[in-house]
Structure formats: structure tokens, C-alpha cells
Short mmCIF file of C-alpha atoms and ligand atoms in Angstrom, two decimals:
data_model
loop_
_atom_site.label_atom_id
_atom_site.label_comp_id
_atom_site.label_asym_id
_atom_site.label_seq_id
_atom_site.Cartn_x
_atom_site.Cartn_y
_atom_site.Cartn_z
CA UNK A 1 51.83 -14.61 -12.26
CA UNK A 2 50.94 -18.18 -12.42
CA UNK A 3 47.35 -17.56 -11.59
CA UNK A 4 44.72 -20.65 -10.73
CA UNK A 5 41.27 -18.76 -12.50
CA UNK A 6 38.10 -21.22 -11.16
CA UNK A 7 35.08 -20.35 -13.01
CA UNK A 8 36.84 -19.08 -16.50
CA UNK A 9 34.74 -20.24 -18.67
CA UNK A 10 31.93 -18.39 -17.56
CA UNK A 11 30.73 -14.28 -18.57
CA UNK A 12 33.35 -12.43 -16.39
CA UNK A 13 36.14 -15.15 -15.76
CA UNK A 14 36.51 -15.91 -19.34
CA UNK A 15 37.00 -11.81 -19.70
CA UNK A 16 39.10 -11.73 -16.86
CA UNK A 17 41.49 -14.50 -18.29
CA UNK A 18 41.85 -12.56 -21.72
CA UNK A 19 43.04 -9.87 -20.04
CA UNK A 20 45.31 -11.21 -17.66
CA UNK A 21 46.99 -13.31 -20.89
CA UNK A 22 47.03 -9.77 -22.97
CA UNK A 23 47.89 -7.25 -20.74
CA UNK A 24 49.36 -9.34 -17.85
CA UNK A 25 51.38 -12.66 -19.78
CA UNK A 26 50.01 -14.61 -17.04
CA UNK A 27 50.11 -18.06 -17.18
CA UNK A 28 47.21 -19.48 -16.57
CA UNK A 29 44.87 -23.13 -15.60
CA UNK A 30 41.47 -22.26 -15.36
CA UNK A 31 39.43 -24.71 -13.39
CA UNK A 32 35.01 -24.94 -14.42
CA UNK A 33 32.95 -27.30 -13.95
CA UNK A 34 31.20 -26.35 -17.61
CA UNK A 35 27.75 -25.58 -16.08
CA UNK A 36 24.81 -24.61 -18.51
CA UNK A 37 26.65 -21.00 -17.78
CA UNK A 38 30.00 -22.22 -18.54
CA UNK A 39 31.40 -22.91 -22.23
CA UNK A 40 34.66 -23.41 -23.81
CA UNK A 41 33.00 -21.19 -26.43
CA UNK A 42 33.99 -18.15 -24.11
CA UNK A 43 37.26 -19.22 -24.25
CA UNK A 44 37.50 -19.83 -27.81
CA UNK A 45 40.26 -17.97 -29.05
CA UNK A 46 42.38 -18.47 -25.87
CA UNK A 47 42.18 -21.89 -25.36
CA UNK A 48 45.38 -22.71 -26.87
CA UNK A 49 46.79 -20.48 -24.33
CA UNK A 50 45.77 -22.21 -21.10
CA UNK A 51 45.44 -24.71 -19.27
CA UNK A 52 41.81 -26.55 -18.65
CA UNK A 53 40.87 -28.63 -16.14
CA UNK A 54 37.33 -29.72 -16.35
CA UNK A 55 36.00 -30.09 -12.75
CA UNK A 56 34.52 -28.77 -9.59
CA UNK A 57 35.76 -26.39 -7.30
CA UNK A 58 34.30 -28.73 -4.52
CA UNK A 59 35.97 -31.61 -5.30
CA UNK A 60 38.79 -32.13 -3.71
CA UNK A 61 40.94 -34.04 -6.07
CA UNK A 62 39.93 -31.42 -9.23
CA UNK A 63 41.42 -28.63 -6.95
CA UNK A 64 44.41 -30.31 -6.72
CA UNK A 65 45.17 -31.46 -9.87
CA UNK A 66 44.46 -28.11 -10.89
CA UNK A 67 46.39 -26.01 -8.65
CA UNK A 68 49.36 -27.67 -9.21
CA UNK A 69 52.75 -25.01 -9.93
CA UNK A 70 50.18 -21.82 -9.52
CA UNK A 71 50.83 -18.79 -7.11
CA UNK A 72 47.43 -17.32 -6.58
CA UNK A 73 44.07 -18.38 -7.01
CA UNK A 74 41.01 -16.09 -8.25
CA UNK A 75 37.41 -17.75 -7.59
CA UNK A 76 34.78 -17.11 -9.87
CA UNK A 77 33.21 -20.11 -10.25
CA UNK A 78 29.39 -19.78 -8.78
CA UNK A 79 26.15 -20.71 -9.60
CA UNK A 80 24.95 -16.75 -10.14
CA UNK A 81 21.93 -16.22 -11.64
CA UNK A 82 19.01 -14.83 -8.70
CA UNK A 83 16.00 -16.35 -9.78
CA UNK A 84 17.46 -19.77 -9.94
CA UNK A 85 18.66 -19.56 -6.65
CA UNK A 86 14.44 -18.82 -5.67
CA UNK A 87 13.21 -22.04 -7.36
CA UNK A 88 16.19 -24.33 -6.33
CA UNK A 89 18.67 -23.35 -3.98
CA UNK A 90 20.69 -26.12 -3.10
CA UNK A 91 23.45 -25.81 -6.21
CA UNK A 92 23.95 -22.28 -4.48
CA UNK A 93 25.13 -23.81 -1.42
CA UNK A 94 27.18 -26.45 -3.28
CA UNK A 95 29.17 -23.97 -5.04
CA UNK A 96 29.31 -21.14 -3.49
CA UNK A 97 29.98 -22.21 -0.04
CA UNK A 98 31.09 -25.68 0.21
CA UNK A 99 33.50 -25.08 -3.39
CA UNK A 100 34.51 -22.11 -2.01
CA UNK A 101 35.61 -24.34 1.52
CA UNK A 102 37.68 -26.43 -0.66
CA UNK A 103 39.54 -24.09 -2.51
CA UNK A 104 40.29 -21.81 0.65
CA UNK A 105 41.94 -25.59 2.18
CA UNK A 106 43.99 -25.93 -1.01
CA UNK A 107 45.51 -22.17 -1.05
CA UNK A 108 46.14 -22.46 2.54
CA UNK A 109 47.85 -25.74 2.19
CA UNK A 110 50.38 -24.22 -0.32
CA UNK A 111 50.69 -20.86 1.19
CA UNK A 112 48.83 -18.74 -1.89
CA UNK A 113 46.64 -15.69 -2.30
CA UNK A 114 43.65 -15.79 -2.98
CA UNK A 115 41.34 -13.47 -4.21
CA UNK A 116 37.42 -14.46 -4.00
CA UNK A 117 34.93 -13.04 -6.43
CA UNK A 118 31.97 -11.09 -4.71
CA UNK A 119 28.96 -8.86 -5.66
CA UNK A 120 27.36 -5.54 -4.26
CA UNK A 121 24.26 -8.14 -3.78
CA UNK A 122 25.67 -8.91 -0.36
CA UNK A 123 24.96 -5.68 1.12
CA UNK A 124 21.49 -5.86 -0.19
CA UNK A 125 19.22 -3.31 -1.29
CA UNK A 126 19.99 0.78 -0.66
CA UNK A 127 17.70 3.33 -1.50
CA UNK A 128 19.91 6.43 -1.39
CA UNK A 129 23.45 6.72 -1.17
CA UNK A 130 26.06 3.81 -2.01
CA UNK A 131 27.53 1.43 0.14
CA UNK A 132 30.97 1.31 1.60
CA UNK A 133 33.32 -1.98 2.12
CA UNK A 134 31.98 -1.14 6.05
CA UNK A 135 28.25 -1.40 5.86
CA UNK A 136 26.86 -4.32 7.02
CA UNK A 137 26.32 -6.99 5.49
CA UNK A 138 22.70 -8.13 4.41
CA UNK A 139 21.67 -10.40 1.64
CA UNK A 140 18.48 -10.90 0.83
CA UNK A 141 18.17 -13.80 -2.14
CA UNK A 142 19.31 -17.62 -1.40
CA UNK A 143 22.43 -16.52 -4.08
CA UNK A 144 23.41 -13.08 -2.07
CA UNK A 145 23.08 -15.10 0.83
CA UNK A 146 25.55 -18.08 -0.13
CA UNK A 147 27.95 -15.28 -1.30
CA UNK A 148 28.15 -13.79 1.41
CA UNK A 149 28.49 -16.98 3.25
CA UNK A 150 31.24 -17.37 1.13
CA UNK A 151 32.73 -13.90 2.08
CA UNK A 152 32.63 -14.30 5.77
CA UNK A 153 35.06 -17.86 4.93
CA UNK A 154 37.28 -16.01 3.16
CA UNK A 155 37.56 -13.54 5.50
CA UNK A 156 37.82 -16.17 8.64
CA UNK A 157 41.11 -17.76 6.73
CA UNK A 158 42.69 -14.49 6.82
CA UNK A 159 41.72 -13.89 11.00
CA UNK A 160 42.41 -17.48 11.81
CA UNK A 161 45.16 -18.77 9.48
CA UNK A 162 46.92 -15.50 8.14
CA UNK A 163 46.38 -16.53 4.49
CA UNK A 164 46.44 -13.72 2.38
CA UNK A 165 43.01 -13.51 0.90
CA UNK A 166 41.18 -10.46 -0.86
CA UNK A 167 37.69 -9.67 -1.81
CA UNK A 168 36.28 -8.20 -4.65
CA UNK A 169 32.59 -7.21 -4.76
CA UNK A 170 31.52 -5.86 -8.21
CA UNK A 171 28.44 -4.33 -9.53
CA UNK A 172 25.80 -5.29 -12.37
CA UNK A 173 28.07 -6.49 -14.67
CA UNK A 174 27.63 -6.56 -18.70
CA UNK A 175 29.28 -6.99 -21.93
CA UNK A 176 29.67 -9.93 -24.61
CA UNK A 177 29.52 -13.48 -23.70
CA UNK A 178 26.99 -13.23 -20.80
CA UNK A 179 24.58 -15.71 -20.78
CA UNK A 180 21.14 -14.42 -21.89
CA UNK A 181 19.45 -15.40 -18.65
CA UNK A 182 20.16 -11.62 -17.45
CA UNK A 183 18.70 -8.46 -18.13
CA UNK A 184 20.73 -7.05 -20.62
CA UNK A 185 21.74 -9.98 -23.06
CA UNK A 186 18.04 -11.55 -22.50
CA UNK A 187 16.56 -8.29 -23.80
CA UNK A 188 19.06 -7.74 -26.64
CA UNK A 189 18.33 -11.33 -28.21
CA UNK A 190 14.59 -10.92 -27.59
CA UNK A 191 14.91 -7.72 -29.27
CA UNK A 192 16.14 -9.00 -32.36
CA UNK A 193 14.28 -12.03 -32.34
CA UNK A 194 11.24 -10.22 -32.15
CA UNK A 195 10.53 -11.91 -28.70
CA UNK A 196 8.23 -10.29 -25.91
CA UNK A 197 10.61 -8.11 -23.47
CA UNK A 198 9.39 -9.38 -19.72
CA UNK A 199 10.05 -6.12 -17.31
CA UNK A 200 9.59 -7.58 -13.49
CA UNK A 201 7.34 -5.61 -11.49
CA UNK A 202 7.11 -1.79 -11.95
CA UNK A 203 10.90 -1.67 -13.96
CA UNK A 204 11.62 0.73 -11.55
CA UNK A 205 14.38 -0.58 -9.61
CA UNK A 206 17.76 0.43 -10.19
CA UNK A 207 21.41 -1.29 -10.80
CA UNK A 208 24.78 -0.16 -11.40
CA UNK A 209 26.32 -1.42 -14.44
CA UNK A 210 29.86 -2.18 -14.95
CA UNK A 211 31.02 -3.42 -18.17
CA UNK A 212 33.12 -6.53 -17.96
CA UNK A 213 36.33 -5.64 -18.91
CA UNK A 214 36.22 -3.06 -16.36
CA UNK A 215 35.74 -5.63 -13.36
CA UNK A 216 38.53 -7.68 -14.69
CA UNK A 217 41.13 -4.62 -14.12
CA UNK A 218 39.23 -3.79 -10.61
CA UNK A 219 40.33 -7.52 -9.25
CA UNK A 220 43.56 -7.71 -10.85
CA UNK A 221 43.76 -4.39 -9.12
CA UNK A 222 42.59 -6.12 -5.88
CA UNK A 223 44.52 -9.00 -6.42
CA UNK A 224 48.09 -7.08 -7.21
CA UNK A 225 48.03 -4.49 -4.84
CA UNK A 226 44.77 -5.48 -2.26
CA UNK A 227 46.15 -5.35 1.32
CA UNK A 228 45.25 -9.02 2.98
CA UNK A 229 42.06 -9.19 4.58
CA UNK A 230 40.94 -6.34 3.15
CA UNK A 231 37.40 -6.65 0.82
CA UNK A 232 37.23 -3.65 -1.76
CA UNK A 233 34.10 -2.54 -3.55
CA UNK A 234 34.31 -2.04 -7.29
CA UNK A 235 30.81 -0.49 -9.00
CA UNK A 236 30.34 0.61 -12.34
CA UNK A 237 30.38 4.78 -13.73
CA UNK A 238 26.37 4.39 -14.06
CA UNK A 239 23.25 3.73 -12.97
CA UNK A 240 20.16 3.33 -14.76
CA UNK A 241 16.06 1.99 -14.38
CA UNK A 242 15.60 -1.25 -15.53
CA UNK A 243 13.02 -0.01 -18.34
CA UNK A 244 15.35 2.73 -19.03
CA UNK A 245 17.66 -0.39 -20.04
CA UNK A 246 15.21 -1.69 -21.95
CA UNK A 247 13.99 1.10 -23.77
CA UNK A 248 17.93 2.05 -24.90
CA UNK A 249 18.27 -1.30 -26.04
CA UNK A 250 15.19 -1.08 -28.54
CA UNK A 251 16.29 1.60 -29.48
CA UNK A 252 19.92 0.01 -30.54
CA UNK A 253 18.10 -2.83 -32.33
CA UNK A 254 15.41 -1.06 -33.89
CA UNK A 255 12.64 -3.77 -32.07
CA UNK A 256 9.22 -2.52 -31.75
CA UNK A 257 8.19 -0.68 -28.10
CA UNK A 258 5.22 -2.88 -28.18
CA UNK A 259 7.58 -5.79 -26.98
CA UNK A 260 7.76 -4.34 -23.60
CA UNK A 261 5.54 -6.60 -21.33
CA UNK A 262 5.61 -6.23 -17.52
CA UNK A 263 5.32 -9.46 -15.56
CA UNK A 264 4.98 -10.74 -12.04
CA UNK A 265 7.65 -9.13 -9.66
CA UNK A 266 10.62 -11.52 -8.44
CA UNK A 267 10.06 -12.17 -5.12
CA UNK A 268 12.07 -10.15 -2.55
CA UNK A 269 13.59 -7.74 -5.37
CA UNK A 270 16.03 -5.85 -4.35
CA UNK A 271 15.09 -2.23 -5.70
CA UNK A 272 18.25 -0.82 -5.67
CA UNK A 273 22.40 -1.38 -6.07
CA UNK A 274 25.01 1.25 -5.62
CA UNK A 275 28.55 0.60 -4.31
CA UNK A 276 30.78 3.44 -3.16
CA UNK A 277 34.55 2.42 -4.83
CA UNK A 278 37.03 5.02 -3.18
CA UNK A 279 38.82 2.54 -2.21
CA UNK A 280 39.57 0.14 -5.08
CA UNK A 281 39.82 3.86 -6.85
CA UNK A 282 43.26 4.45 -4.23
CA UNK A 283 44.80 1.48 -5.58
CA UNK A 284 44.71 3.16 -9.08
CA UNK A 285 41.71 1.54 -10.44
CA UNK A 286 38.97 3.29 -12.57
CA UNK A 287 36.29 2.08 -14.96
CA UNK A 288 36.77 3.15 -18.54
CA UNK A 289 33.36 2.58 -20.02
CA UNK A 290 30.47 4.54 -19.56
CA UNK A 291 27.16 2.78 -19.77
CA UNK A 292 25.81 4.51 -23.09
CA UNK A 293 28.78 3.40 -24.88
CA UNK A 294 29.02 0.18 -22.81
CA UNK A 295 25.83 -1.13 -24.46
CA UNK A 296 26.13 0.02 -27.66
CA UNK A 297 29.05 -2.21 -27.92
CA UNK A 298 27.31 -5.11 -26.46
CA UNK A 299 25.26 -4.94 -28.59
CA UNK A 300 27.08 -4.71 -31.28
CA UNK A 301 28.68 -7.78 -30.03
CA UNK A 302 25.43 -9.92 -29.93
CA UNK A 303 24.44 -8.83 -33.26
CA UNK A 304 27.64 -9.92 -34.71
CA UNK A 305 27.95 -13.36 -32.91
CA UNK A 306 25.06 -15.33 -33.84
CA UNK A 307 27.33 -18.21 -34.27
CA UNK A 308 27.73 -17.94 -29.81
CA UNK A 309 23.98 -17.47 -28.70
CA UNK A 310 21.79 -19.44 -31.27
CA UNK A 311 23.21 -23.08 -30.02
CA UNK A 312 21.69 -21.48 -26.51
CA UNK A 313 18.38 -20.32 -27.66
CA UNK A 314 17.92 -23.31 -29.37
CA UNK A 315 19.09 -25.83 -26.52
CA UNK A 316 17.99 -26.17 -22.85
CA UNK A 317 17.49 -22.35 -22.63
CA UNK A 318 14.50 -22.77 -24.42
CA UNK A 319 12.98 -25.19 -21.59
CA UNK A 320 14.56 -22.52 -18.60
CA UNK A 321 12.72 -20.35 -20.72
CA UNK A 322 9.31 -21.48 -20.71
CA UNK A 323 9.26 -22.68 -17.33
CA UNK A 324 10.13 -19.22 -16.12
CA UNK A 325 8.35 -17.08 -17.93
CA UNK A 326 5.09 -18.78 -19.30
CA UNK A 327 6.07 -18.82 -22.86
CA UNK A 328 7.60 -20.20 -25.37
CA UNK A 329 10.82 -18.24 -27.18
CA UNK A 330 10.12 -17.94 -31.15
P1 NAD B 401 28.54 -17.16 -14.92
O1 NAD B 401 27.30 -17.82 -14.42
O2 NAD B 401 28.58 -16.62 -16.30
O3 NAD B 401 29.78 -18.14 -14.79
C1 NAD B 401 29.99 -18.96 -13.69
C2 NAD B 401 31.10 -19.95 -14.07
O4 NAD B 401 31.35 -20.79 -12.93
C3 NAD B 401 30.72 -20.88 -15.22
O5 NAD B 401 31.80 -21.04 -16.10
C4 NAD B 401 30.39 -22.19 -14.53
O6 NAD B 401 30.57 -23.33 -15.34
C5 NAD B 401 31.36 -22.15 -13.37
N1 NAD B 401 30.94 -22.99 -12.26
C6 NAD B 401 29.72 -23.05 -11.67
N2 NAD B 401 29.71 -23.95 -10.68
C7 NAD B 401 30.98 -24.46 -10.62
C8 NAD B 401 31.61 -25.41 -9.79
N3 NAD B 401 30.94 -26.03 -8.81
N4 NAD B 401 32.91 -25.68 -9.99
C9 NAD B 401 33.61 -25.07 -11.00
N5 NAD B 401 33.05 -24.18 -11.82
C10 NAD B 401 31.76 -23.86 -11.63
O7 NAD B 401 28.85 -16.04 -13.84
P2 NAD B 401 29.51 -14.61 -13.96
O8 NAD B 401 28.44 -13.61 -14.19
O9 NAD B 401 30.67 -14.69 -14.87
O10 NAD B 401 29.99 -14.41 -12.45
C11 NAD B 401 31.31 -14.79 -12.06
C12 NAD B 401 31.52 -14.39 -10.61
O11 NAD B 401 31.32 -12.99 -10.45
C13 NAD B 401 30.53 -15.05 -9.63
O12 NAD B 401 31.23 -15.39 -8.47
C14 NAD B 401 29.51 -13.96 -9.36
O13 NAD B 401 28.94 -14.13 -8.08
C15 NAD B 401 30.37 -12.72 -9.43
N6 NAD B 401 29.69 -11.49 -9.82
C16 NAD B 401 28.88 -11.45 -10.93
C17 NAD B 401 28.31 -10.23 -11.32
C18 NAD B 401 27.43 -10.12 -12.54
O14 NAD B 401 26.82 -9.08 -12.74
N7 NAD B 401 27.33 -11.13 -13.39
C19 NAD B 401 28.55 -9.08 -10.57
C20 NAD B 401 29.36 -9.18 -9.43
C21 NAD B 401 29.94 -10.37 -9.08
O1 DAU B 402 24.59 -6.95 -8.69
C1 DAU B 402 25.48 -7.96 -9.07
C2 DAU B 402 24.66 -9.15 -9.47
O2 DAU B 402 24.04 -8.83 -10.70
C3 DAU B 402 25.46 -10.43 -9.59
O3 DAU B 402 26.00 -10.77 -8.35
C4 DAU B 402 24.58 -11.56 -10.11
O4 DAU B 402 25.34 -12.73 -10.33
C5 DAU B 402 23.95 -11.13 -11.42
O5 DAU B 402 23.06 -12.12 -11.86
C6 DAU B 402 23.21 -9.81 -11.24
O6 DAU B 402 22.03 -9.96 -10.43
P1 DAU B 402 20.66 -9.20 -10.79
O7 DAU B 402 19.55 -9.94 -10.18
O8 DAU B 402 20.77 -7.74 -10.53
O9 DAU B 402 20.71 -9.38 -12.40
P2 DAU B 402 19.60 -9.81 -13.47
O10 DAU B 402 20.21 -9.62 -14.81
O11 DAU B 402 18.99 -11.12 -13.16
O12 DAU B 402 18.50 -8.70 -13.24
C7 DAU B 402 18.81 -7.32 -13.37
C8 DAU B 402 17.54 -6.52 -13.08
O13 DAU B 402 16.60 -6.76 -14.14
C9 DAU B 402 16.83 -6.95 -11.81
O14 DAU B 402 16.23 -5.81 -11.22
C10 DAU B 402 15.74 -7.89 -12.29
C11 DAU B 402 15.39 -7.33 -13.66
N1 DAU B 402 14.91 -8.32 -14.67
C12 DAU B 402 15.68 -9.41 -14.89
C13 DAU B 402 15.30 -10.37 -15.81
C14 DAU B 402 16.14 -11.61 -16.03
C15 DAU B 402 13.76 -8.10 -15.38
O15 DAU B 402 13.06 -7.08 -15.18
N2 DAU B 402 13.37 -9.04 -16.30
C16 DAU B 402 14.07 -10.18 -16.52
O16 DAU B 402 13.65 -11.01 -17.36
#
């Protein structure tokens, strides 16, 4: 396929555009704007492969330029990260629902599928059970809210204009080159640096991880095979406490328990993810890693890349940092 990949040099895109090059031969354009989440670093060893247009999914002229000659478009590109969409929303609604506009306008212009990127987070929080691709949808953060925003476009094109869009909504995702605002990379650097290990509120609540590499086969999945219109829910093998995370990973580095430090709750935390995947599972998907082995390799992967994460720790992380959580990193 000649696939349009917005958002590729970010955590999951740039995974997702490995794959599709070594398993796939796709050829592809990736389109990012090269936030503070997006680097060519993630693309290092591909970049020869592709081609990159630096730009904005909501500008107009970027989209087109980069769409030219592709067949199908896959839309990562978001701001993502939950607690930046609490202290300053309005990049949310940029990106995720006005970029997402524009990109919907250019497939449709040029007949193409398109497959948006989504997350569990629009279904909000779920004490027992798991959610199915027919519960309703309720998002409780200014970021699950502009996704699903986004969602309900996507899923308008289809009703209104027949385009042939898909949605993919994946779980807690994790692996190497995620940016250590999250949980799991943010722990595993602290770890090793010998930084404090901030656990919001009680660490009780619960997500469902997914390692990367398994998301990227669940939308090519979707993409390939997805029935238009259709949304399809694709959640990791395991779930797990956050301090259970935690814990595991000091064990895995060898840090000192002492680290652990429980700070002020995010406001409106969602206690709990879990996505029912039957049927993303009918179109022959199924994740491959399980979460013990998952992390283990991740962090493997941190400990051998230095050369990735210390221009981040020592650049306008550091600032993010401090603001957020009080302190300074070492
Ligand atoms: P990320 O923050 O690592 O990467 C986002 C990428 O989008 C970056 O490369 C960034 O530069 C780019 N970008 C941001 N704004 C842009 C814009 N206006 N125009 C063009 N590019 C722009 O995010 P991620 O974790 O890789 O998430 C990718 C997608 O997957 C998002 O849509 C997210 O909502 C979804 N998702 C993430 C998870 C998760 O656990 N991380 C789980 C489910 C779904
Ligand atoms: O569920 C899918 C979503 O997962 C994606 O759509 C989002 O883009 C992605 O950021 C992620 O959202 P979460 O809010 O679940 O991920 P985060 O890594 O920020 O937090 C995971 C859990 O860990 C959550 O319960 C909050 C907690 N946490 C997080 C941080 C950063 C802490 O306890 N301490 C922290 O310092």
C-alpha cells in the first residue's frame, strides 16, 4: 500500500511505520508536525526509507503536499499525553479535532481510506468487566474528550459521505521510544537515575497494557480487513495496578523501594481501562506479548539507549518536569 502515516514520528506511529516497511513493503510519507513528542530520532534507522513531510495535520496545504500519490491514510498524529490536556487544553482541540477535520476533507476529496487512531480513554472509566465497540461513549479528560470528538467525525464521513473510514481504539500502550512523560518510561528512567518515583493518588487504579508492536498489527488489521464504518477495540493480554507497575520495574532496574513517593491524585482519574477485543480478534488479530515479558524488554530497551532519552532529560523535559511535579530531576 501507499499509505499516508500522520503522526510517525511519535511512540506508536514511528512503530507502526517499521512494521508496515518490514512486514508490509509499504511505501510510505509520514506527515508530523515534530512536537516535543515527535522526533526524527524514532525514525532513525528508517528514514532513508520514507518520505517526510514536516507539517501539521491542520494545515491545509501540509496535507496536501503530503498526500500526494497515497491510497490510505492512518492518523496518529495527536497531542496525547492526559495531564497536559488538564493544564492547557487548547492544543487538544487543535489537533485532535480541527487536524483531524482536515485530513478527513483531503481523503474524501481523493476517494481514500482512512483509518483514525483512537484509545479505550473514550469510553471512560469501567470498574468491572471490559468494554465493547457498543458501549457508550464517555470521556472524561479534555484529551478523551477531543478524541472522541474526533471519533464521532470520522464516523459522520462514513454516514454522510460514504468514505471508507475505520477506527481503532487501543489500550495503555508501551514499549521503546515512548516519551518519558508516561507511566512506564517515566518510572524506568527515574529508576535508573535514582530519581523519586511519583505514584498519583492511592496507585490503585488499573490499565491495560499493550505493547506497541502489538497495536501496530491490530490497525493494520483494522485497516486491511476493517469493514467501513465499523470502530474495533484492540486492548492488550494484561492488566495490572499502577504500583504493581512500579514495583516490577524496580525490581528490573535494581532502584531502591524507597523511591516510591505517592503524590496528589490527577484530577478526574479514571480508575480503570479494560477493552473487550472479540472483534478485532475475528479479523485474525492477537497480541503476542504478555506484559511480564513486555516490560522486561522495555526495559531493556531504555537501558541500552541512553544515546535516545538523555537529550530529553536534559532539554525542556526538565522544565515539564518541575512544573508538574514540584521538583527538580537529578
Ligand atoms: P505521541 O505523543 O508519542 O506522538 C504523537 C505524534 O503526533 C508526534 O510525533 C507529534 O509530533 C505528532 N503531532 C502532534 N500534533 C501534530 C499535528 N498537529 N500535526 C502533525 N503531527 C502532530 O503519541 P502516541 O502515544 O504515539 O499516540 C499516537 C496515537 O495513538 C494518538 O492518536 C493517541 O491518541 C493514540 N493512542 C495512544 C495510546 C498510548 O497508550 N500511548 C493508546 C491508545 C491510542
Ligand atoms: O489508555 C490509553 C491512553 O493511555 C492513551 O490514549 C493516552 O494517549 C496515553 O497517554 C495513556 O493515558 P494514561 O493517562 O492512562 O497514561 P499515563 O502514562 O499518563 O498514566 C498511566 C497511569 O499511571 C494513570 O493511572 C496515571 C498514573 N501515573 C502517571 C504518571 C505520568 C502516575 O501514577 N504517576 C505519573 O507520574
Amino acid at each position: 500500500m501507499r499509505l499516508l502515516v500522520c503522526g510517525g514520528a511519535g511512540f506508536i506511529g514511528s512503530t507502526f511505520v517499521r512494521l508496515r516497511l518490514r512486514e508490509y513493503g509499504d511505501e510510505i510519507t509520514v506527515l508530523d508536525k515534530l512536537t516535543y513528542a515527535g522526533r526524527r530520532e524514532n525514525l532513525h534507522d528508517v528514514l532513508e526509507e520514507i518520505r517526510f513531510v514536516h507539517g501539521a495535520i491542520e494545515n491545509p496545504a501540509a496535507v496536501a503536499d503530503a498526500i500526494e500519490g497515497c491510497d490510505a491514510v492512518v492518523n496518529f498524529a495527536a497531542e496525547t499525553h492526559v495531564d497536559r490536556s488538564i493544564s492547557g487544553p487548547d492544543a487538544f482541540i487543535v489537533t485532535n479535532m480541527q487536524g483531524t477535520h482536515v485530513l478527513l476533507e483531503a481523503a474524501r476529496e481523493r476517494g481514500l481510506r482512512y483509518a483514525q487512531v483512537s484509545t479505550d480513554e473514550v469510553y471512560g472509566s469501567i470498574e468491572s468487566g471490559s468494554f465493547t465497540e457498543e458501549s457508550p461513549l464517555c470521556p472524561s479528560s479534555p484529551y478523551s474528550a477531543t478524541k472522541t470528538g474526533a471519533d464521532l467525525l470520522v464516523s459522520s464521513y462514513f454516514h454522510t459521505y460514504g468514505m471508507e473510514t475505520v477506527i481503532c481504539r487501543g489500550s495503555n500502550n508501551y514499549g521503546p521510544y515512548q516519551y518519558p512523560e508516561k507511566l512506564i518510561p517515566l518510572m524506568i528512567l527515574n529508576a535508573v537515575a535514582g530519581d523519586r518515583l511519583p505514584v498519583y493518588g492511592d496507585g490503585r487504579n488499573v490499565r491495560n497494557w499493550l505493547y506497541t508492536e502489538d497495536f501496530g498489527r491490530g490497525i493494520s488489521a483494522a485497516l486491511v480487513s476493517g469493514t467501513p464504518g465499523e470502530a474495533y477495540n484492540c486492548g492488550g493480554p494484561d492488566e495490572c495496578e499502577n504500583l504493581h507497575v512500579v514495583e516490577r520495574i524496580i525490581e528490573l532496574t535494581g532502584a531502591d523501594p524507597a523511591l516510591i513517593e505517592f503524590v496528589t491524585d490527577r484530577p478526574g482519574h479514571d480508575r480503570r481501562y479494560s477493552l473487550s477485543s472479540e472483534k478485532l480478534r475475528a479479523l485474525g488479530w492477537e497480541p503476542r506479548v504478555r506484559f511480564d515479558e513486555g516490560l522486561e524488554r522495555t526495559v531493556g530497551w531504555y537501558k541500552d539507549n541512553d544515546w535516545w532519552w538523555e537529550p530529553i532529560r536534559a532539554g525542556d523535559y526538565r522544565e515539564y518536569y518541575e512544573r508538574h511535579y514540584g521538583r527538580a530531576l537529578r
